[in-house]
Amino acid sequence: QKTVLLTFTAPTSYWYLQHFDLLGLLAYADWVNLMAYDLHGVWDAKDAYIGNIVQGHTNLTEIRQSINLFQRVGVPLDRIVLGLGFYGRSFQLADRTCNHPGCPFVGPAPGGPCTGSDGTLSFAEIQDIIAAPVGGVPATQPIYDIEAQVKYILYNEDNWVSFDDSETLTAKVLFAKGAGFGGLMVWSVDQDDFA
């Protein structure tokens, strides 16, 4: 009779995954938690292949590509728990008129009053920005990137944040159920808006 569970958490990027013996690890673990968030952030500026362009940090297209990496080495999908982010990655755009995925950024946007971390906003902070102007300038209404299954807004004139809401999270839940994943997890529940 099993009395404890053992899990481990893995990134989505091939760059990191190539160093993991996933099947060897799963021989000792019950499942793997897949960090399907933080796919992009200000750290991309130092990456010669990605560069300083804004992209959704929970991009479902890239999550699917990552799942293919797991499948190629024989990891059963029911041993993967898909991680979902309850926060957004934020950037200061190089040019506020170029404000869609693929546009250049110059650095992180200022942190929110709760997170206090440049380049990160909790879902609650994002909802506050949508509801009330920041710096006297209202945010754009959320724009739905259907292919990536993320939303983003432009706020405070030149700040950009991508995030998941109930619509995009539902799409990711349906994807996970349809693929036969072992479950879902969130990072982190304290960043929700408590609605």
PDB file of C-alpha atoms in Angstrom:
ATOM      1  CA  GLN A   1       0.000   0.000   0.000  1.00  0.00           C
ATOM      2  CA  LYS A   2       1.358   3.372  -1.063  1.00  0.00           C
ATOM      3  CA  THR A   3       1.549   5.970   1.704  1.00  0.00           C
ATOM      4  CA  VAL A   4       3.346   8.849  -0.042  1.00  0.00           C
ATOM      5  CA  LEU A   5       3.345  10.468  -3.447  1.00  0.00           C
ATOM      6  CA  LEU A   6       6.457  11.663  -5.211  1.00  0.00           C
ATOM      7  CA  THR A   7       6.248  14.150  -8.063  1.00  0.00           C
ATOM      8  CA  PHE A   8       8.661  16.430  -9.863  1.00  0.00           C
ATOM      9  CA  THR A   9       8.258  19.591 -11.853  1.00  0.00           C
ATOM     10  CA  ALA A  10       9.650  20.019 -15.359  1.00  0.00           C
ATOM     11  CA  PRO A  11       9.990  22.947 -17.753  1.00  0.00           C
ATOM     12  CA  THR A  12       8.472  23.020 -21.230  1.00  0.00           C
ATOM     13  CA  SER A  13      11.575  24.100 -23.132  1.00  0.00           C
ATOM     14  CA  TYR A  14      13.623  21.600 -25.130  1.00  0.00           C
ATOM     15  CA  TRP A  15      16.711  23.563 -24.075  1.00  0.00           C
ATOM     16  CA  TYR A  16      16.181  22.337 -20.514  1.00  0.00           C
ATOM     17  CA  LEU A  17      14.305  19.097 -21.173  1.00  0.00           C
ATOM     18  CA  GLN A  18      17.143  17.629 -23.224  1.00  0.00           C
ATOM     19  CA  HIS A  19      19.074  17.185 -19.962  1.00  0.00           C
ATOM     20  CA  PHE A  20      16.305  15.248 -18.169  1.00  0.00           C
ATOM     21  CA  ASP A  21      15.898  11.484 -18.220  1.00  0.00           C
ATOM     22  CA  LEU A  22      12.122  11.824 -18.014  1.00  0.00           C
ATOM     23  CA  LEU A  23      11.324   8.109 -18.146  1.00  0.00           C
ATOM     24  CA  GLY A  24      14.064   7.376 -15.618  1.00  0.00           C
ATOM     25  CA  LEU A  25      12.627   9.976 -13.255  1.00  0.00           C
ATOM     26  CA  LEU A  26       9.080   8.689 -13.728  1.00  0.00           C
ATOM     27  CA  ALA A  27      10.233   5.238 -12.655  1.00  0.00           C
ATOM     28  CA  TYR A  28      10.436   6.740  -9.145  1.00  0.00           C
ATOM     29  CA  ALA A  29       7.697   9.378  -9.340  1.00  0.00           C
ATOM     30  CA  ASP A  30       3.933   9.261  -9.592  1.00  0.00           C
ATOM     31  CA  TRP A  31       3.691  12.088 -12.121  1.00  0.00           C
ATOM     32  CA  VAL A  32       5.396  15.151 -13.553  1.00  0.00           C
ATOM     33  CA  ASN A  33       4.059  18.680 -13.086  1.00  0.00           C
ATOM     34  CA  LEU A  34       4.571  20.512 -16.386  1.00  0.00           C
ATOM     35  CA  MET A  35       5.276  24.222 -15.936  1.00  0.00           C
ATOM     36  CA  ALA A  36       3.155  25.413 -18.871  1.00  0.00           C
ATOM     37  CA  TYR A  37       3.710  29.034 -17.820  1.00  0.00           C
ATOM     38  CA  ASP A  38       6.696  31.388 -17.909  1.00  0.00           C
ATOM     39  CA  LEU A  39       7.330  30.319 -21.480  1.00  0.00           C
ATOM     40  CA  HIS A  40       8.296  33.934 -22.142  1.00  0.00           C
ATOM     41  CA  GLY A  41       9.458  36.894 -20.096  1.00  0.00           C
ATOM     42  CA  VAL A  42      12.032  39.675 -20.089  1.00  0.00           C
ATOM     43  CA  TRP A  43      14.763  37.014 -19.964  1.00  0.00           C
ATOM     44  CA  ASP A  44      13.999  36.345 -23.658  1.00  0.00           C
ATOM     45  CA  ALA A  45      15.958  39.507 -24.520  1.00  0.00           C
ATOM     46  CA  LYS A  46      19.171  37.557 -23.873  1.00  0.00           C
ATOM     47  CA  ASP A  47      18.090  34.644 -26.076  1.00  0.00           C
ATOM     48  CA  ALA A  48      19.560  34.907 -29.575  1.00  0.00           C
ATOM     49  CA  TYR A  49      16.725  32.800 -31.029  1.00  0.00           C
ATOM     50  CA  ILE A  50      13.801  34.621 -29.406  1.00  0.00           C
ATOM     51  CA  GLY A  51      15.011  38.128 -28.586  1.00  0.00           C
ATOM     52  CA  ASN A  52      13.197  41.028 -26.992  1.00  0.00           C
ATOM     53  CA  ILE A  53       9.706  40.524 -28.395  1.00  0.00           C
ATOM     54  CA  VAL A  54       6.500  40.207 -26.405  1.00  0.00           C
ATOM     55  CA  GLN A  55       4.791  36.830 -26.445  1.00  0.00           C
ATOM     56  CA  GLY A  56       2.181  35.119 -24.303  1.00  0.00           C
ATOM     57  CA  HIS A  57       3.814  33.272 -21.415  1.00  0.00           C
ATOM     58  CA  THR A  58       1.114  30.573 -21.433  1.00  0.00           C
ATOM     59  CA  ASN A  59       0.966  30.058 -25.198  1.00  0.00           C
ATOM     60  CA  LEU A  60      -1.012  26.879 -25.976  1.00  0.00           C
ATOM     61  CA  THR A  61       0.755  26.418 -29.326  1.00  0.00           C
ATOM     62  CA  GLU A  62       4.086  26.132 -27.514  1.00  0.00           C
ATOM     63  CA  ILE A  63       2.553  23.961 -24.776  1.00  0.00           C
ATOM     64  CA  ARG A  64       1.447  21.501 -27.480  1.00  0.00           C
ATOM     65  CA  GLN A  65       4.994  21.472 -28.886  1.00  0.00           C
ATOM     66  CA  SER A  66       6.335  20.709 -25.433  1.00  0.00           C
ATOM     67  CA  ILE A  67       3.901  17.827 -24.982  1.00  0.00           C
ATOM     68  CA  ASN A  68       5.276  16.369 -28.218  1.00  0.00           C
ATOM     69  CA  LEU A  69       8.729  16.316 -26.593  1.00  0.00           C
ATOM     70  CA  PHE A  70       7.348  14.259 -23.699  1.00  0.00           C
ATOM     71  CA  GLN A  71       5.519  11.897 -26.043  1.00  0.00           C
ATOM     72  CA  ARG A  72       8.621  11.312 -28.198  1.00  0.00           C
ATOM     73  CA  VAL A  73      10.461   9.855 -25.199  1.00  0.00           C
ATOM     74  CA  GLY A  74       7.469   7.744 -24.207  1.00  0.00           C
ATOM     75  CA  VAL A  75       5.975   9.657 -21.274  1.00  0.00           C
ATOM     76  CA  PRO A  76       2.313   8.624 -20.907  1.00  0.00           C
ATOM     77  CA  LEU A  77       0.045  11.670 -20.982  1.00  0.00           C
ATOM     78  CA  ASP A  78      -1.831  10.470 -17.897  1.00  0.00           C
ATOM     79  CA  ARG A  79       1.415  10.939 -15.958  1.00  0.00           C
ATOM     80  CA  ILE A  80       1.556  14.663 -16.852  1.00  0.00           C
ATOM     81  CA  VAL A  81      -0.177  17.313 -14.754  1.00  0.00           C
ATOM     82  CA  LEU A  82      -0.552  20.527 -16.761  1.00  0.00           C
ATOM     83  CA  GLY A  83       0.424  23.691 -14.900  1.00  0.00           C
ATOM     84  CA  LEU A  84      -1.641  26.849 -15.422  1.00  0.00           C
ATOM     85  CA  GLY A  85      -0.606  30.402 -14.487  1.00  0.00           C
ATOM     86  CA  PHE A  86      -2.817  32.724 -12.470  1.00  0.00           C
ATOM     87  CA  TYR A  87      -0.619  35.722 -13.313  1.00  0.00           C
ATOM     88  CA  GLY A  88       0.742  37.579 -16.309  1.00  0.00           C
ATOM     89  CA  ARG A  89       4.155  38.518 -17.635  1.00  0.00           C
ATOM     90  CA  SER A  90       4.407  42.231 -18.363  1.00  0.00           C
ATOM     91  CA  PHE A  91       6.711  44.323 -20.533  1.00  0.00           C
ATOM     92  CA  GLN A  92       7.438  47.914 -21.437  1.00  0.00           C
ATOM     93  CA  LEU A  93       7.063  48.180 -25.203  1.00  0.00           C
ATOM     94  CA  ALA A  94       9.705  49.841 -27.366  1.00  0.00           C
ATOM     95  CA  ASP A  95       6.923  51.511 -29.382  1.00  0.00           C
ATOM     96  CA  ARG A  96       3.391  51.751 -28.000  1.00  0.00           C
ATOM     97  CA  THR A  97       1.914  51.677 -31.513  1.00  0.00           C
ATOM     98  CA  CYS A  98       3.359  48.194 -31.986  1.00  0.00           C
ATOM     99  CA  ASN A  99       1.438  46.357 -29.266  1.00  0.00           C
ATOM    100  CA  HIS A 100       0.730  42.800 -30.374  1.00  0.00           C
ATOM    101  CA  PRO A 101       2.680  39.559 -29.959  1.00  0.00           C
ATOM    102  CA  GLY A 102       5.988  39.864 -31.787  1.00  0.00           C
ATOM    103  CA  CYS A 103       6.524  43.560 -31.030  1.00  0.00           C
ATOM    104  CA  PRO A 104       9.805  44.600 -29.354  1.00  0.00           C
ATOM    105  CA  PHE A 105      10.118  45.445 -25.659  1.00  0.00           C
ATOM    106  CA  VAL A 106      12.750  47.441 -23.777  1.00  0.00           C
ATOM    107  CA  GLY A 107      12.324  45.873 -20.347  1.00  0.00           C
ATOM    108  CA  PRO A 108       9.828  44.780 -17.733  1.00  0.00           C
ATOM    109  CA  ALA A 109       6.737  46.789 -16.883  1.00  0.00           C
ATOM    110  CA  PRO A 110       6.594  47.936 -13.246  1.00  0.00           C
ATOM    111  CA  GLY A 111       5.317  45.399 -10.748  1.00  0.00           C
ATOM    112  CA  GLY A 112       1.876  45.758  -9.250  1.00  0.00           C
ATOM    113  CA  PRO A 113       1.027  46.818  -5.694  1.00  0.00           C
ATOM    114  CA  CYS A 114       0.601  43.208  -4.584  1.00  0.00           C
ATOM    115  CA  THR A 115       3.307  41.364  -6.514  1.00  0.00           C
ATOM    116  CA  GLY A 116       5.858  44.190  -6.307  1.00  0.00           C
ATOM    117  CA  SER A 117       7.894  42.387  -8.944  1.00  0.00           C
ATOM    118  CA  ASP A 118       8.758  44.088 -12.228  1.00  0.00           C
ATOM    119  CA  GLY A 119       7.589  42.028 -15.185  1.00  0.00           C
ATOM    120  CA  THR A 120       4.860  40.218 -13.218  1.00  0.00           C
ATOM    121  CA  LEU A 121       1.239  41.054 -12.445  1.00  0.00           C
ATOM    122  CA  SER A 122      -1.196  38.851 -10.566  1.00  0.00           C
ATOM    123  CA  PHE A 123      -4.533  38.122 -12.201  1.00  0.00           C
ATOM    124  CA  ALA A 124      -6.131  40.321  -9.521  1.00  0.00           C
ATOM    125  CA  GLU A 125      -3.829  43.228 -10.461  1.00  0.00           C
ATOM    126  CA  ILE A 126      -4.615  42.742 -14.153  1.00  0.00           C
ATOM    127  CA  GLN A 127      -8.345  42.873 -13.418  1.00  0.00           C
ATOM    128  CA  ASP A 128      -7.812  46.089 -11.426  1.00  0.00           C
ATOM    129  CA  ILE A 129      -5.927  47.625 -14.382  1.00  0.00           C
ATOM    130  CA  ILE A 130      -8.740  46.679 -16.772  1.00  0.00           C
ATOM    131  CA  ALA A 131     -11.336  48.165 -14.398  1.00  0.00           C
ATOM    132  CA  ALA A 132      -9.575  51.469 -13.614  1.00  0.00           C
ATOM    133  CA  PRO A 133      -7.150  53.702 -15.528  1.00  0.00           C
ATOM    134  CA  VAL A 134      -3.448  53.518 -14.646  1.00  0.00           C
ATOM    135  CA  GLY A 135      -1.688  56.852 -14.871  1.00  0.00           C
ATOM    136  CA  GLY A 136      -4.926  58.416 -16.115  1.00  0.00           C
ATOM    137  CA  VAL A 137      -4.950  56.234 -19.232  1.00  0.00           C
ATOM    138  CA  PRO A 138      -7.492  53.387 -19.509  1.00  0.00           C
ATOM    139  CA  ALA A 139      -6.234  49.951 -20.543  1.00  0.00           C
ATOM    140  CA  THR A 140      -7.359  48.434 -23.802  1.00  0.00           C
ATOM    141  CA  GLN A 141     -10.030  45.799 -23.549  1.00  0.00           C
ATOM    142  CA  PRO A 142      -8.460  42.335 -23.462  1.00  0.00           C
ATOM    143  CA  ILE A 143      -7.440  41.124 -26.902  1.00  0.00           C
ATOM    144  CA  TYR A 144      -7.879  37.405 -27.542  1.00  0.00           C
ATOM    145  CA  ASP A 145      -4.988  35.680 -29.321  1.00  0.00           C
ATOM    146  CA  ILE A 146      -7.015  32.684 -30.490  1.00  0.00           C
ATOM    147  CA  GLU A 147      -4.069  30.675 -31.832  1.00  0.00           C
ATOM    148  CA  ALA A 148      -2.060  30.987 -28.602  1.00  0.00           C
ATOM    149  CA  GLN A 149      -5.177  30.895 -26.384  1.00  0.00           C
ATOM    150  CA  VAL A 150      -4.010  33.867 -24.289  1.00  0.00           C
ATOM    151  CA  LYS A 151      -5.259  37.393 -23.788  1.00  0.00           C
ATOM    152  CA  TYR A 152      -3.286  40.607 -23.542  1.00  0.00           C
ATOM    153  CA  ILE A 153      -3.840  44.269 -22.850  1.00  0.00           C
ATOM    154  CA  LEU A 154      -1.975  47.515 -23.408  1.00  0.00           C
ATOM    155  CA  TYR A 155      -2.004  49.768 -20.337  1.00  0.00           C
ATOM    156  CA  ASN A 156      -0.277  52.852 -18.938  1.00  0.00           C
ATOM    157  CA  GLU A 157       0.457  53.911 -22.541  1.00  0.00           C
ATOM    158  CA  ASP A 158       3.360  51.518 -23.254  1.00  0.00           C
ATOM    159  CA  ASN A 159       2.977  48.512 -20.946  1.00  0.00           C
ATOM    160  CA  TRP A 160       1.810  45.117 -22.229  1.00  0.00           C
ATOM    161  CA  VAL A 161       0.763  42.029 -20.282  1.00  0.00           C
ATOM    162  CA  SER A 162      -0.394  38.592 -21.404  1.00  0.00           C
ATOM    163  CA  PHE A 163      -2.548  36.457 -19.146  1.00  0.00           C
ATOM    164  CA  ASP A 164      -5.190  33.775 -18.926  1.00  0.00           C
ATOM    165  CA  ASP A 165      -8.792  34.409 -17.918  1.00  0.00           C
ATOM    166  CA  SER A 166     -11.808  32.117 -17.602  1.00  0.00           C
ATOM    167  CA  GLU A 167     -12.121  31.805 -21.397  1.00  0.00           C
ATOM    168  CA  THR A 168      -8.472  30.896 -22.090  1.00  0.00           C
ATOM    169  CA  LEU A 169      -8.201  28.719 -18.986  1.00  0.00           C
ATOM    170  CA  THR A 170     -11.286  26.810 -20.141  1.00  0.00           C
ATOM    171  CA  ALA A 171      -9.589  26.205 -23.503  1.00  0.00           C
ATOM    172  CA  LYS A 172      -6.506  24.842 -21.719  1.00  0.00           C
ATOM    173  CA  VAL A 173      -8.613  22.652 -19.412  1.00  0.00           C
ATOM    174  CA  LEU A 174     -10.462  21.211 -22.420  1.00  0.00           C
ATOM    175  CA  PHE A 175      -7.132  20.608 -24.158  1.00  0.00           C
ATOM    176  CA  ALA A 176      -5.798  18.757 -21.094  1.00  0.00           C
ATOM    177  CA  LYS A 177      -8.961  16.654 -20.742  1.00  0.00           C
ATOM    178  CA  GLY A 178      -9.031  15.831 -24.431  1.00  0.00           C
ATOM    179  CA  ALA A 179      -5.372  14.814 -24.433  1.00  0.00           C
ATOM    180  CA  GLY A 180      -5.854  12.578 -21.384  1.00  0.00           C
ATOM    181  CA  PHE A 181      -3.553  14.368 -18.946  1.00  0.00           C
ATOM    182  CA  GLY A 182      -3.428  13.167 -15.362  1.00  0.00           C
ATOM    183  CA  GLY A 183      -4.664  16.494 -14.021  1.00  0.00           C
ATOM    184  CA  LEU A 184      -4.129  20.228 -13.662  1.00  0.00           C
ATOM    185  CA  MET A 185      -2.314  22.473 -11.205  1.00  0.00           C
ATOM    186  CA  VAL A 186      -2.109  26.254 -10.816  1.00  0.00           C
ATOM    187  CA  TRP A 187       0.679  28.637  -9.952  1.00  0.00           C
ATOM    188  CA  SER A 188      -0.385  30.154  -7.825  1.00  0.00           C
ATOM    189  CA  VAL A 189      -3.801  30.363  -6.242  1.00  0.00           C
ATOM    190  CA  ASP A 190      -2.926  33.474  -4.207  1.00  0.00           C
ATOM    191  CA  GLN A 191      -2.682  35.494  -7.445  1.00  0.00           C
ATOM    192  CA  ASP A 192      -6.312  34.940  -8.408  1.00  0.00           C
ATOM    193  CA  ASP A 193      -8.896  37.722  -8.093  1.00  0.00           C
ATOM    194  CA  PHE A 194     -11.056  35.816  -5.587  1.00  0.00           C
ATOM    195  CA  ALA A 195     -14.190  36.434  -7.671  1.00  0.00           C
TER     196      ALA A 195
END
